[in-house]
JSON list of C-alpha atoms in Angstrom, two decimals:
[
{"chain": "A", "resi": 1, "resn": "UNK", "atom": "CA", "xyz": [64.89, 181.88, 161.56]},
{"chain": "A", "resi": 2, "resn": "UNK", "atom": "CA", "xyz": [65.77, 183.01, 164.80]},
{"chain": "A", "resi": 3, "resn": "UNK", "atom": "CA", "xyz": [63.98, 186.50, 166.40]},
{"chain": "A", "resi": 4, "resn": "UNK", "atom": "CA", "xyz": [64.43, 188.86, 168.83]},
{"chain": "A", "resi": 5, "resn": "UNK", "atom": "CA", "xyz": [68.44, 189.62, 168.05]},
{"chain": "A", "resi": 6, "resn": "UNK", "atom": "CA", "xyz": [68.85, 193.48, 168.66]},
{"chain": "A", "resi": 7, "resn": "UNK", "atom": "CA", "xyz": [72.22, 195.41, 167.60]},
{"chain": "A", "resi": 8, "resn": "UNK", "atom": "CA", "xyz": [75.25, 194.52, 169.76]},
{"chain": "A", "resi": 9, "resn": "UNK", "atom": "CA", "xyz": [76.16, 197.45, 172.40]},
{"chain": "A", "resi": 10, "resn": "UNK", "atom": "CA", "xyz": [79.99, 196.56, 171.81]},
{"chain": "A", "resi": 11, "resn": "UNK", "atom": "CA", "xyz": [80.63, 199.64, 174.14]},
{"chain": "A", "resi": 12, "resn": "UNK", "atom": "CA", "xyz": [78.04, 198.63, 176.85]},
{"chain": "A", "resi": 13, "resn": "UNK", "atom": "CA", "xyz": [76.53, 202.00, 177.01]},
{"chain": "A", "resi": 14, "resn": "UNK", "atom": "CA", "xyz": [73.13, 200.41, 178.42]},
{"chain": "A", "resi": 15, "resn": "UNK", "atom": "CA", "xyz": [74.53, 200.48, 181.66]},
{"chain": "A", "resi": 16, "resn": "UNK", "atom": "CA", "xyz": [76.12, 204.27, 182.02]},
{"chain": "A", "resi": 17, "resn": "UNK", "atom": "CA", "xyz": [73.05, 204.69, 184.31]},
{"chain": "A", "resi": 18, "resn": "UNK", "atom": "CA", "xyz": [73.75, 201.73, 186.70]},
{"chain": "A", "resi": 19, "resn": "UNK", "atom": "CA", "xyz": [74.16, 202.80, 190.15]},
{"chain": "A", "resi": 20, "resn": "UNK", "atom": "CA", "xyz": [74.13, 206.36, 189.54]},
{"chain": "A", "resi": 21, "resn": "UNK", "atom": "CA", "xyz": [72.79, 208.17, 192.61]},
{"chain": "A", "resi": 22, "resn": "UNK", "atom": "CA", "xyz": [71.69, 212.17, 192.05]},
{"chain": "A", "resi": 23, "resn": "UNK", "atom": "CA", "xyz": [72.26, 214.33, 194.32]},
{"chain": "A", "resi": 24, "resn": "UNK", "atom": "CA", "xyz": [68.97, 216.01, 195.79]},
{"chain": "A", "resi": 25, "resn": "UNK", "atom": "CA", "xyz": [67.61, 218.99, 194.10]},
{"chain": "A", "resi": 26, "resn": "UNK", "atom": "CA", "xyz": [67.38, 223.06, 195.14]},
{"chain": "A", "resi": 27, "resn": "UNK", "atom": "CA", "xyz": [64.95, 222.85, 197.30]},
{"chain": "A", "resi": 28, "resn": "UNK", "atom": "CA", "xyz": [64.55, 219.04, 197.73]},
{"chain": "A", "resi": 29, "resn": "UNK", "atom": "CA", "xyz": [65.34, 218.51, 201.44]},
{"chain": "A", "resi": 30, "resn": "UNK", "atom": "CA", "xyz": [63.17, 215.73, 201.52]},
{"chain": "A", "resi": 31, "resn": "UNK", "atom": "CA", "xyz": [65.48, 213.32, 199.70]},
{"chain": "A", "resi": 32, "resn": "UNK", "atom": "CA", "xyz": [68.37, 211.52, 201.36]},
{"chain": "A", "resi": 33, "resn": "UNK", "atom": "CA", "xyz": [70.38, 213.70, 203.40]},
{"chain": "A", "resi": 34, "resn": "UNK", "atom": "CA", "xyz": [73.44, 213.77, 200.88]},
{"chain": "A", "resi": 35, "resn": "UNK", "atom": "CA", "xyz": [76.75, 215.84, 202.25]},
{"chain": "A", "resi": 36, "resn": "UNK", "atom": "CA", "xyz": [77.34, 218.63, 199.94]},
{"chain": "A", "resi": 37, "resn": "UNK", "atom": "CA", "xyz": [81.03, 217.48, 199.53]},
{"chain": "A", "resi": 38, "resn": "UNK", "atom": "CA", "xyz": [79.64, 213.67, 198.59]},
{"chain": "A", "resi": 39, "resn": "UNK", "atom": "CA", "xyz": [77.03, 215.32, 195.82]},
{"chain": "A", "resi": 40, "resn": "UNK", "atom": "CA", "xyz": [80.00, 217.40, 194.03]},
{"chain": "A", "resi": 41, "resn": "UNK", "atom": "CA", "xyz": [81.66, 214.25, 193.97]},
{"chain": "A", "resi": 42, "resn": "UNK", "atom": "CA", "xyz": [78.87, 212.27, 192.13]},
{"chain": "A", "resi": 43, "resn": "UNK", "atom": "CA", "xyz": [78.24, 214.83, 189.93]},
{"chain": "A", "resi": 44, "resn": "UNK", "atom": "CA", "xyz": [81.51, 215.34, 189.01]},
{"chain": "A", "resi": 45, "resn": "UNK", "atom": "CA", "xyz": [81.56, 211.86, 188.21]},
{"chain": "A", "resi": 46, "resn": "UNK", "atom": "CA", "xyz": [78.60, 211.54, 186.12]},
{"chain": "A", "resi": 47, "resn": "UNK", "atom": "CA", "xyz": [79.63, 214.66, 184.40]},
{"chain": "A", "resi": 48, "resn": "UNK", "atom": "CA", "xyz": [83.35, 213.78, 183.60]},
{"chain": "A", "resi": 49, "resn": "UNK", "atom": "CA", "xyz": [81.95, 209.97, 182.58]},
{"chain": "A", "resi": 50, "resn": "UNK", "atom": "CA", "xyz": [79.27, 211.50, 180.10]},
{"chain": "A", "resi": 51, "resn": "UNK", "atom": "CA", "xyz": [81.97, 213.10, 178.89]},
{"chain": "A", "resi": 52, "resn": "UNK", "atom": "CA", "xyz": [84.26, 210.05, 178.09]},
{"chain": "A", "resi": 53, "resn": "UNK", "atom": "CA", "xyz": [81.85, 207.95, 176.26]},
{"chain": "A", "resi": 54, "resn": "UNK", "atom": "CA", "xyz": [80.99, 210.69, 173.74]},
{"chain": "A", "resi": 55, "resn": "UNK", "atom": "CA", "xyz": [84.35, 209.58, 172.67]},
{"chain": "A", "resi": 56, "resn": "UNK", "atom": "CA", "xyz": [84.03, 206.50, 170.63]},
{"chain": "A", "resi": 57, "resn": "UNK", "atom": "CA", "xyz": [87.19, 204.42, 171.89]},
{"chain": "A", "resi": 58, "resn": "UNK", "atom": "CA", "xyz": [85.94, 204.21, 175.97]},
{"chain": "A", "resi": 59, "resn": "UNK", "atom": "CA", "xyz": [83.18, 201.79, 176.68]},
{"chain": "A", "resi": 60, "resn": "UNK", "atom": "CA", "xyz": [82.24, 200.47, 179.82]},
{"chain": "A", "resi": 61, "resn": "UNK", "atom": "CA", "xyz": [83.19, 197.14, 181.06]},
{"chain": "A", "resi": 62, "resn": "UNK", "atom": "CA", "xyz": [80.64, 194.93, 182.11]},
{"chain": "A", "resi": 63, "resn": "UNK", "atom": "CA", "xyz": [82.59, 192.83, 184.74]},
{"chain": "A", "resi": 64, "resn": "UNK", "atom": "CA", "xyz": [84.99, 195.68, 186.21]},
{"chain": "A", "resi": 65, "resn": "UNK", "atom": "CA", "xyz": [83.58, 198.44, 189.07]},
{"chain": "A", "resi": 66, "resn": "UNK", "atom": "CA", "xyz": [85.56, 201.03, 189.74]},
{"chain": "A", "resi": 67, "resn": "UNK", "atom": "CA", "xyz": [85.14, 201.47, 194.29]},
{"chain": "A", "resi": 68, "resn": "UNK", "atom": "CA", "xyz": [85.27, 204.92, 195.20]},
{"chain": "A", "resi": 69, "resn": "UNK", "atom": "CA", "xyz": [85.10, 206.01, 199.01]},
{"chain": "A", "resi": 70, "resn": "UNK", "atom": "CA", "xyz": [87.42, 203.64, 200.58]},
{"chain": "A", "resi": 71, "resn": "UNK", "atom": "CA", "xyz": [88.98, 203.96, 203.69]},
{"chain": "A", "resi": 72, "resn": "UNK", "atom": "CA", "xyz": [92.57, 204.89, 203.62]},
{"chain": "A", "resi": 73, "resn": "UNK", "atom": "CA", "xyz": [93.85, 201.27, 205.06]},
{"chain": "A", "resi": 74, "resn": "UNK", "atom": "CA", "xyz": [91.70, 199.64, 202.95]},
{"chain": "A", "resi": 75, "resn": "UNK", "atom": "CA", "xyz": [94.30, 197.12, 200.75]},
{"chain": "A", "resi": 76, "resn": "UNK", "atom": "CA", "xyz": [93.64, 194.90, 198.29]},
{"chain": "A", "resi": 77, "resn": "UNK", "atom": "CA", "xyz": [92.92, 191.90, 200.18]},
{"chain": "A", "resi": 78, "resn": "UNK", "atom": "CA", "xyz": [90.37, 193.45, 202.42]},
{"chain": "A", "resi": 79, "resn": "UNK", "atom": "CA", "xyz": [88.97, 195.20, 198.99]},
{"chain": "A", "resi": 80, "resn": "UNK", "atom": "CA", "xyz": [88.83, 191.11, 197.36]},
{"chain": "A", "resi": 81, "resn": "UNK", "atom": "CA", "xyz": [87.38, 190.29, 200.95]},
{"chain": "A", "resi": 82, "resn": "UNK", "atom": "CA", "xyz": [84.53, 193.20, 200.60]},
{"chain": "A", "resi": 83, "resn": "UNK", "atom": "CA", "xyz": [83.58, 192.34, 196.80]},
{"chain": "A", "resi": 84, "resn": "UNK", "atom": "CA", "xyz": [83.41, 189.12, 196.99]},
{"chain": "A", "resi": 85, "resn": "UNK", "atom": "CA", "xyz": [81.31, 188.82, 199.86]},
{"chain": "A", "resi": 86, "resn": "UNK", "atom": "CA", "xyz": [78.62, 191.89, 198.48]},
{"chain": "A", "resi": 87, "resn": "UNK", "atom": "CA", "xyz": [78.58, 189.74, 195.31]},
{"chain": "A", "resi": 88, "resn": "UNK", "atom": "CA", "xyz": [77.16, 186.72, 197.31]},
{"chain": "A", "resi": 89, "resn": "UNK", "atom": "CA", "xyz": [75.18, 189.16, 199.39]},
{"chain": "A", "resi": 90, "resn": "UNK", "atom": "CA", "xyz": [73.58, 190.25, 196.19]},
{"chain": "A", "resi": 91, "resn": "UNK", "atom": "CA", "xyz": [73.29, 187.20, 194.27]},
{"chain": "A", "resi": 92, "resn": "UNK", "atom": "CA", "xyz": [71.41, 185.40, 197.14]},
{"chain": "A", "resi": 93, "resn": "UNK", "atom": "CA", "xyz": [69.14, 188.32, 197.70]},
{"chain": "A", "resi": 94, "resn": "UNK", "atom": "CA", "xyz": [68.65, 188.21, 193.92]},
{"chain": "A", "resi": 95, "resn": "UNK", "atom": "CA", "xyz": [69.17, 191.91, 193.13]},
{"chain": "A", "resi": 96, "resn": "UNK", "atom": "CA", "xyz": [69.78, 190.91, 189.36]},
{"chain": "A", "resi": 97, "resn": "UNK", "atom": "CA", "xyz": [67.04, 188.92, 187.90]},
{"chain": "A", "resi": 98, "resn": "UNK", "atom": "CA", "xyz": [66.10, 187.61, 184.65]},
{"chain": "A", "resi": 99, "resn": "UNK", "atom": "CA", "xyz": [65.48, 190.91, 183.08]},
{"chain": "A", "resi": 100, "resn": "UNK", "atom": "CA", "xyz": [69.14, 192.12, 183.29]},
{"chain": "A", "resi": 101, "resn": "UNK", "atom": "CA", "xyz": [70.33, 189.14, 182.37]},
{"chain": "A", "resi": 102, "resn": "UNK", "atom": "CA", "xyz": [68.08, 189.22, 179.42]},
{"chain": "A", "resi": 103, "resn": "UNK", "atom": "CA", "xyz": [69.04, 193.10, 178.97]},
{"chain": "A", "resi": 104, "resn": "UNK", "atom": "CA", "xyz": [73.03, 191.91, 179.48]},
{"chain": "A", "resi": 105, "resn": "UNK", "atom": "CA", "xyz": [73.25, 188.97, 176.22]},
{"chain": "A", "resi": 106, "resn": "UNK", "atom": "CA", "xyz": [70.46, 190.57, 174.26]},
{"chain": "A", "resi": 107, "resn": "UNK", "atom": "CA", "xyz": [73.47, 193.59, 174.09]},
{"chain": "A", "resi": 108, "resn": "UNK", "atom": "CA", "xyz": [76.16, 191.08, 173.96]},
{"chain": "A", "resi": 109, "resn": "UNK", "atom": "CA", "xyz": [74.37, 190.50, 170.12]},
{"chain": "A", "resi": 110, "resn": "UNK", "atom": "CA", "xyz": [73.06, 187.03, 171.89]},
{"chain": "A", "resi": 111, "resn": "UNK", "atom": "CA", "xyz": [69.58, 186.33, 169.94]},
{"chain": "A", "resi": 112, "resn": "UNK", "atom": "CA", "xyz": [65.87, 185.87, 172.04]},
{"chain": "A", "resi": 113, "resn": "UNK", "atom": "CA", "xyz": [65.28, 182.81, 170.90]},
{"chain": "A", "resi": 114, "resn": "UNK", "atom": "CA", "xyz": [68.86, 180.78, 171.54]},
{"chain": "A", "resi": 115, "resn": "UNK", "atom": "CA", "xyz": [69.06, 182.19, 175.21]},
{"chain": "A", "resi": 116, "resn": "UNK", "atom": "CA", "xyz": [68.45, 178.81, 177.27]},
{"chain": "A", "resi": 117, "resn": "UNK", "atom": "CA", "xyz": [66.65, 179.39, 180.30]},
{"chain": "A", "resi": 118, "resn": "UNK", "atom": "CA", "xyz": [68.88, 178.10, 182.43]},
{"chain": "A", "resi": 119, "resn": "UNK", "atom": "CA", "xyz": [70.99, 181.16, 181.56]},
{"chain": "A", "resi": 120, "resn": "UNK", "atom": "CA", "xyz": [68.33, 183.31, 182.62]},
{"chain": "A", "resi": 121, "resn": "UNK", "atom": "CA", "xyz": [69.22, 182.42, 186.71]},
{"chain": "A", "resi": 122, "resn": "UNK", "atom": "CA", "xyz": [71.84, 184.20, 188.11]},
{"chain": "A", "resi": 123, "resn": "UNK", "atom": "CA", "xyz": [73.23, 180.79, 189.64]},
{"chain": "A", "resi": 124, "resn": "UNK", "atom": "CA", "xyz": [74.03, 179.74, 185.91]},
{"chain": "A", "resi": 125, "resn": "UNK", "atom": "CA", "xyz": [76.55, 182.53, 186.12]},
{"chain": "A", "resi": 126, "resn": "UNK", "atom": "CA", "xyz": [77.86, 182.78, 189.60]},
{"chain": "A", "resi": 127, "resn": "UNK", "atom": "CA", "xyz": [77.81, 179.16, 190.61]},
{"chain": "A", "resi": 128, "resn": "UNK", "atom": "CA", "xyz": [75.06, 177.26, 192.45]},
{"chain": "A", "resi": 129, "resn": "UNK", "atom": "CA", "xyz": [76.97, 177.56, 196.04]},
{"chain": "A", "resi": 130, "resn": "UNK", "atom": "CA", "xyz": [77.02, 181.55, 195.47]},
{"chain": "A", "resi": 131, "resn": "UNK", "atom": "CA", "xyz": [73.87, 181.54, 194.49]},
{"chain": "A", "resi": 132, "resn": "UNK", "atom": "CA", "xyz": [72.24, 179.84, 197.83]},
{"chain": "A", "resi": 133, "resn": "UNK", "atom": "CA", "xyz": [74.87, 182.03, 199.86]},
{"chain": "A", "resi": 134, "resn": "UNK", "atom": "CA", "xyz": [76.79, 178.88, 200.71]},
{"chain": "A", "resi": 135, "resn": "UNK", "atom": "CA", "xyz": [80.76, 179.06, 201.91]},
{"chain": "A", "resi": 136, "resn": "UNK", "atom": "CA", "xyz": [83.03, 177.44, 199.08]},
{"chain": "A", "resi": 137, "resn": "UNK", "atom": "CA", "xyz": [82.29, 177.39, 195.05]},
{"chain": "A", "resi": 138, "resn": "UNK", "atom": "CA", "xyz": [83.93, 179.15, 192.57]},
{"chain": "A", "resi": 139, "resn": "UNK", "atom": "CA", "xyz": [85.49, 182.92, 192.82]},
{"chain": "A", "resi": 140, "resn": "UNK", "atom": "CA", "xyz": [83.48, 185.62, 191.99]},
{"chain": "A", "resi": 141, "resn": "UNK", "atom": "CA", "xyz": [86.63, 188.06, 192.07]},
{"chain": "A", "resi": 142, "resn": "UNK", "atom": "CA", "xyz": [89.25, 187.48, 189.47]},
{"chain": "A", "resi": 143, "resn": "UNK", "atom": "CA", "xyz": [91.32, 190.57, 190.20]},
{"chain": "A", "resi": 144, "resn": "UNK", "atom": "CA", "xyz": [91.54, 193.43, 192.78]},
{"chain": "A", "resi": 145, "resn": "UNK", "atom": "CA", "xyz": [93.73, 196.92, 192.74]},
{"chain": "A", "resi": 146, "resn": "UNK", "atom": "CA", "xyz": [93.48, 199.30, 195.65]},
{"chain": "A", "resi": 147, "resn": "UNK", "atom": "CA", "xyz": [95.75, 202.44, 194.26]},
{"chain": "A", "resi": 148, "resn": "UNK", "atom": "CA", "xyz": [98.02, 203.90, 196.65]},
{"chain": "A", "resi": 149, "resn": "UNK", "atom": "CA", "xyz": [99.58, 207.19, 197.30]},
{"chain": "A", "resi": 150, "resn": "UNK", "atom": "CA", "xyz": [103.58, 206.31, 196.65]},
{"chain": "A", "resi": 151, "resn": "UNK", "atom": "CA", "xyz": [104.91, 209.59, 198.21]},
{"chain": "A", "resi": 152, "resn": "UNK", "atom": "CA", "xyz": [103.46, 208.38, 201.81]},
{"chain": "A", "resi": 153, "resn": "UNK", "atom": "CA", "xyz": [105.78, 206.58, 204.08]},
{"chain": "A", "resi": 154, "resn": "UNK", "atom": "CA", "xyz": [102.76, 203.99, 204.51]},
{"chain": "A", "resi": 155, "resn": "UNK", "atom": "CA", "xyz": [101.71, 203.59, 201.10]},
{"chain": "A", "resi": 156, "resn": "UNK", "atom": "CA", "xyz": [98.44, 204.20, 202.02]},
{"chain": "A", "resi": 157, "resn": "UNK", "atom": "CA", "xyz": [95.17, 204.10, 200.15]},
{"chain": "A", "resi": 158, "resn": "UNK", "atom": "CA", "xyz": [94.34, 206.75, 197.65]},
{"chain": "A", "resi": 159, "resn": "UNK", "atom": "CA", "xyz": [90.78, 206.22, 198.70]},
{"chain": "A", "resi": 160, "resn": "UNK", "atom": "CA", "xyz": [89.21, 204.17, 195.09]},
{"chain": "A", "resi": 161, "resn": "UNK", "atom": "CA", "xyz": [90.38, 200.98, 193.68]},
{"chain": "A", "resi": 162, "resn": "UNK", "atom": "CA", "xyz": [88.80, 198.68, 190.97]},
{"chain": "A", "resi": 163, "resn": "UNK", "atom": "CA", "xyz": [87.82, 195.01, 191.05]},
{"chain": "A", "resi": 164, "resn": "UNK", "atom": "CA", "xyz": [87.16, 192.82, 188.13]},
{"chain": "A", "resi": 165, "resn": "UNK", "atom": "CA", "xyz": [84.84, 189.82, 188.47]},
{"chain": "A", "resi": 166, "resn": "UNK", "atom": "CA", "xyz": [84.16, 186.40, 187.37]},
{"chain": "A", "resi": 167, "resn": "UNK", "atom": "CA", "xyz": [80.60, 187.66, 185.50]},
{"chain": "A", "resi": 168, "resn": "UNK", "atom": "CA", "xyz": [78.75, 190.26, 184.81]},
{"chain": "A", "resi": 169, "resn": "UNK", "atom": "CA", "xyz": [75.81, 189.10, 187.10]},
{"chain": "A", "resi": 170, "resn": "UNK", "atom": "CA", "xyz": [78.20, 188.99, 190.05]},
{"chain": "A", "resi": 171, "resn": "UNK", "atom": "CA", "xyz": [79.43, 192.65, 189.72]},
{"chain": "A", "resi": 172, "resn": "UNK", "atom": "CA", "xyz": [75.63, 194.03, 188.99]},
{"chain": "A", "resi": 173, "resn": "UNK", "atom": "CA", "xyz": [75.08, 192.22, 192.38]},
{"chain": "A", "resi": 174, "resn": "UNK", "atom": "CA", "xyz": [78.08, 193.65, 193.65]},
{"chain": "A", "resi": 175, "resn": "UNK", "atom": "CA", "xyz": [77.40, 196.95, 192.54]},
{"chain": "A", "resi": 176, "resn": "UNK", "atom": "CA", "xyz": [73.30, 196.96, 193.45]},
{"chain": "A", "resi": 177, "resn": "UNK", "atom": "CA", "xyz": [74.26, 195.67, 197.21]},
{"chain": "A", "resi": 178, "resn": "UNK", "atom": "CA", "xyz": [77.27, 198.69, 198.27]},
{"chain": "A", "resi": 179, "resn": "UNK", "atom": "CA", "xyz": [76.16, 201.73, 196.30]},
{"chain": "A", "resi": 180, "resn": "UNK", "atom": "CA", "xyz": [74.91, 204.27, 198.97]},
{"chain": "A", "resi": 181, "resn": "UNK", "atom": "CA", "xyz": [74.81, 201.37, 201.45]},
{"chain": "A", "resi": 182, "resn": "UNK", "atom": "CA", "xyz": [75.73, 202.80, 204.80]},
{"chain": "A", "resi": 183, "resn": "UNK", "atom": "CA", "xyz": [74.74, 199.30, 206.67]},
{"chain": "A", "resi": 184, "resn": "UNK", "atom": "CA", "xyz": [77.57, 198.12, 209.45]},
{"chain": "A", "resi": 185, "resn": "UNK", "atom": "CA", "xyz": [78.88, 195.20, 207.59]},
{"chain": "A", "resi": 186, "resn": "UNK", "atom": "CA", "xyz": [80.09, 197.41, 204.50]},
{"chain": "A", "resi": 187, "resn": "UNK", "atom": "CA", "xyz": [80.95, 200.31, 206.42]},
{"chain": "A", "resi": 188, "resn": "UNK", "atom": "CA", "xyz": [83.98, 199.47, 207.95]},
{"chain": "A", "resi": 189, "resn": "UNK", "atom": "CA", "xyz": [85.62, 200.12, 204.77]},
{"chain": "A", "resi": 190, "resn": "UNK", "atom": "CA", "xyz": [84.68, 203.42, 203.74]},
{"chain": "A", "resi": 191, "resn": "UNK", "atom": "CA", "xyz": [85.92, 206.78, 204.32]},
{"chain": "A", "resi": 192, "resn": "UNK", "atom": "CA", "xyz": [84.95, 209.06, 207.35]},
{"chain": "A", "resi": 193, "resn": "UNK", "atom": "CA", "xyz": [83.82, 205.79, 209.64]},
{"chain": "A", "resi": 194, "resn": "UNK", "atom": "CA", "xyz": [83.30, 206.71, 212.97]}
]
C-alpha cells in the first residue's frame, strides 16, 4: 500500500501566498522603502484575490502569472523575451527545489511513495539545457498576452499582461526571480524606469 497521498488541492490554494510582498507597517520604516502608491496596489491585490477564492469556482493556476508593472511599450514579444529568460535565470539559480516540487504533486493528489526522484530536480521539468542555463532546449513559455488600451492611437500597453508556461517549476522560478526585483536586466521593462 502506498503512503504519504494527502487530499488533492484541485483549486491550488497552497500557493495564494506565493510572491506576495506586504507592504511595511505604521511605524515600520525600517523595511524596504515601498512607494505608498506601489503598497495600495499590493494590498489591493491581496485583498480583492482573498476575496475571489472564497468563491468556490476560481482557483489558481499553477503554470499562468499574471505580470503587473509593465512598461507601457512593453508587447508581447518582449514580455515572452522577459519570462522566458527569468525562468532560466531562476531554474539555474535553483530558486525552486525539491520541497516545492514535493509540495506541487503531493497537491496534484500524486502519492509520497510513487514520486521518482528524478522528478524531484527541477531539470526533470524544465529540460536539462534550462536547467544548466544553456542557449537552446525546449520552451519554457507556451503563451504570452500583454493587454492593450484599444482607445489609444498606439495601442499601447495597459501596464499587466499574463504568461503561461511550459511547467509549474518554470513559472515558480519565474515568479521567485522578478517579484520586487529592481536589478538592471529586468528593469527595463517596468513602469516608471528612469
Amino acid at each position: 500500500k502506498a503512503t504519504g497521498a494527502t487530499g488533492k488541492d484541485k483549486r491550488n490554494l497552497y500557493l495564494a501566498n506565493e510572491g506576495l510582498v506586504l507592504p511595511p507597517k505604521e511605524g515600520d520604516d525600517e523595511r524596504v522603502g515601498m512607494h505608498p502608491s506601489d503598497a495600495n496596489k499590493r494590498t489591493t491585490a491581496a485583498r480583492e484575490k482573498k476575496t475571489k477564492l472564497k468563491n468556490p469556482l476560481f482557483f489558481i493556476n499553477d503554470k499562468r502569472l499574471s505580470v503587473r508593472n509593465l512598461s507601457y511599450d512593453v508587447d508581447d514579444g518582449g514580455l515572452r523575451r522577459l519570462a522566458e529568460q527569468a525562468a532560466r535565470d531562476g531554474v539555474q539559480r535553483q530558486k525552486v527545489g525539491g520541497r516545492d516540487i514535493r509540495t506541487h504533486l503531493l497537491a496534484q493528489g500524486r502519492v509520497l511513495d510513487a514520486i521518482r526522484p528524478e522528478e524531484m530536480h527541477a531539470s526533470y521539468w524544465v529540460g536539462k539545457k534550462a536547467a544548466e542555463g544553456q542557449k537552446g532546449g525546449a520552451a519554457l513559455v507556451t503563451s504570452v498576452k500583454v493587454m492593450r488600451d484599444n482607445d489609444h492611437p498606439k495601442k499601447v500597453s495597459r501596464g499587466f499582461g499574463f504568461v503561461e508556461f511550459s511547467s509549474h517549476v518554470a513559472a515558480l522560478a519565474a515568479l521567485r526571480v522578478l517579484n520586487n526585483n529592481p536589478t538592471t536586466e529586468y528593469i527595463q521593462y517596468a513602469q516608471g524606469k528612469g
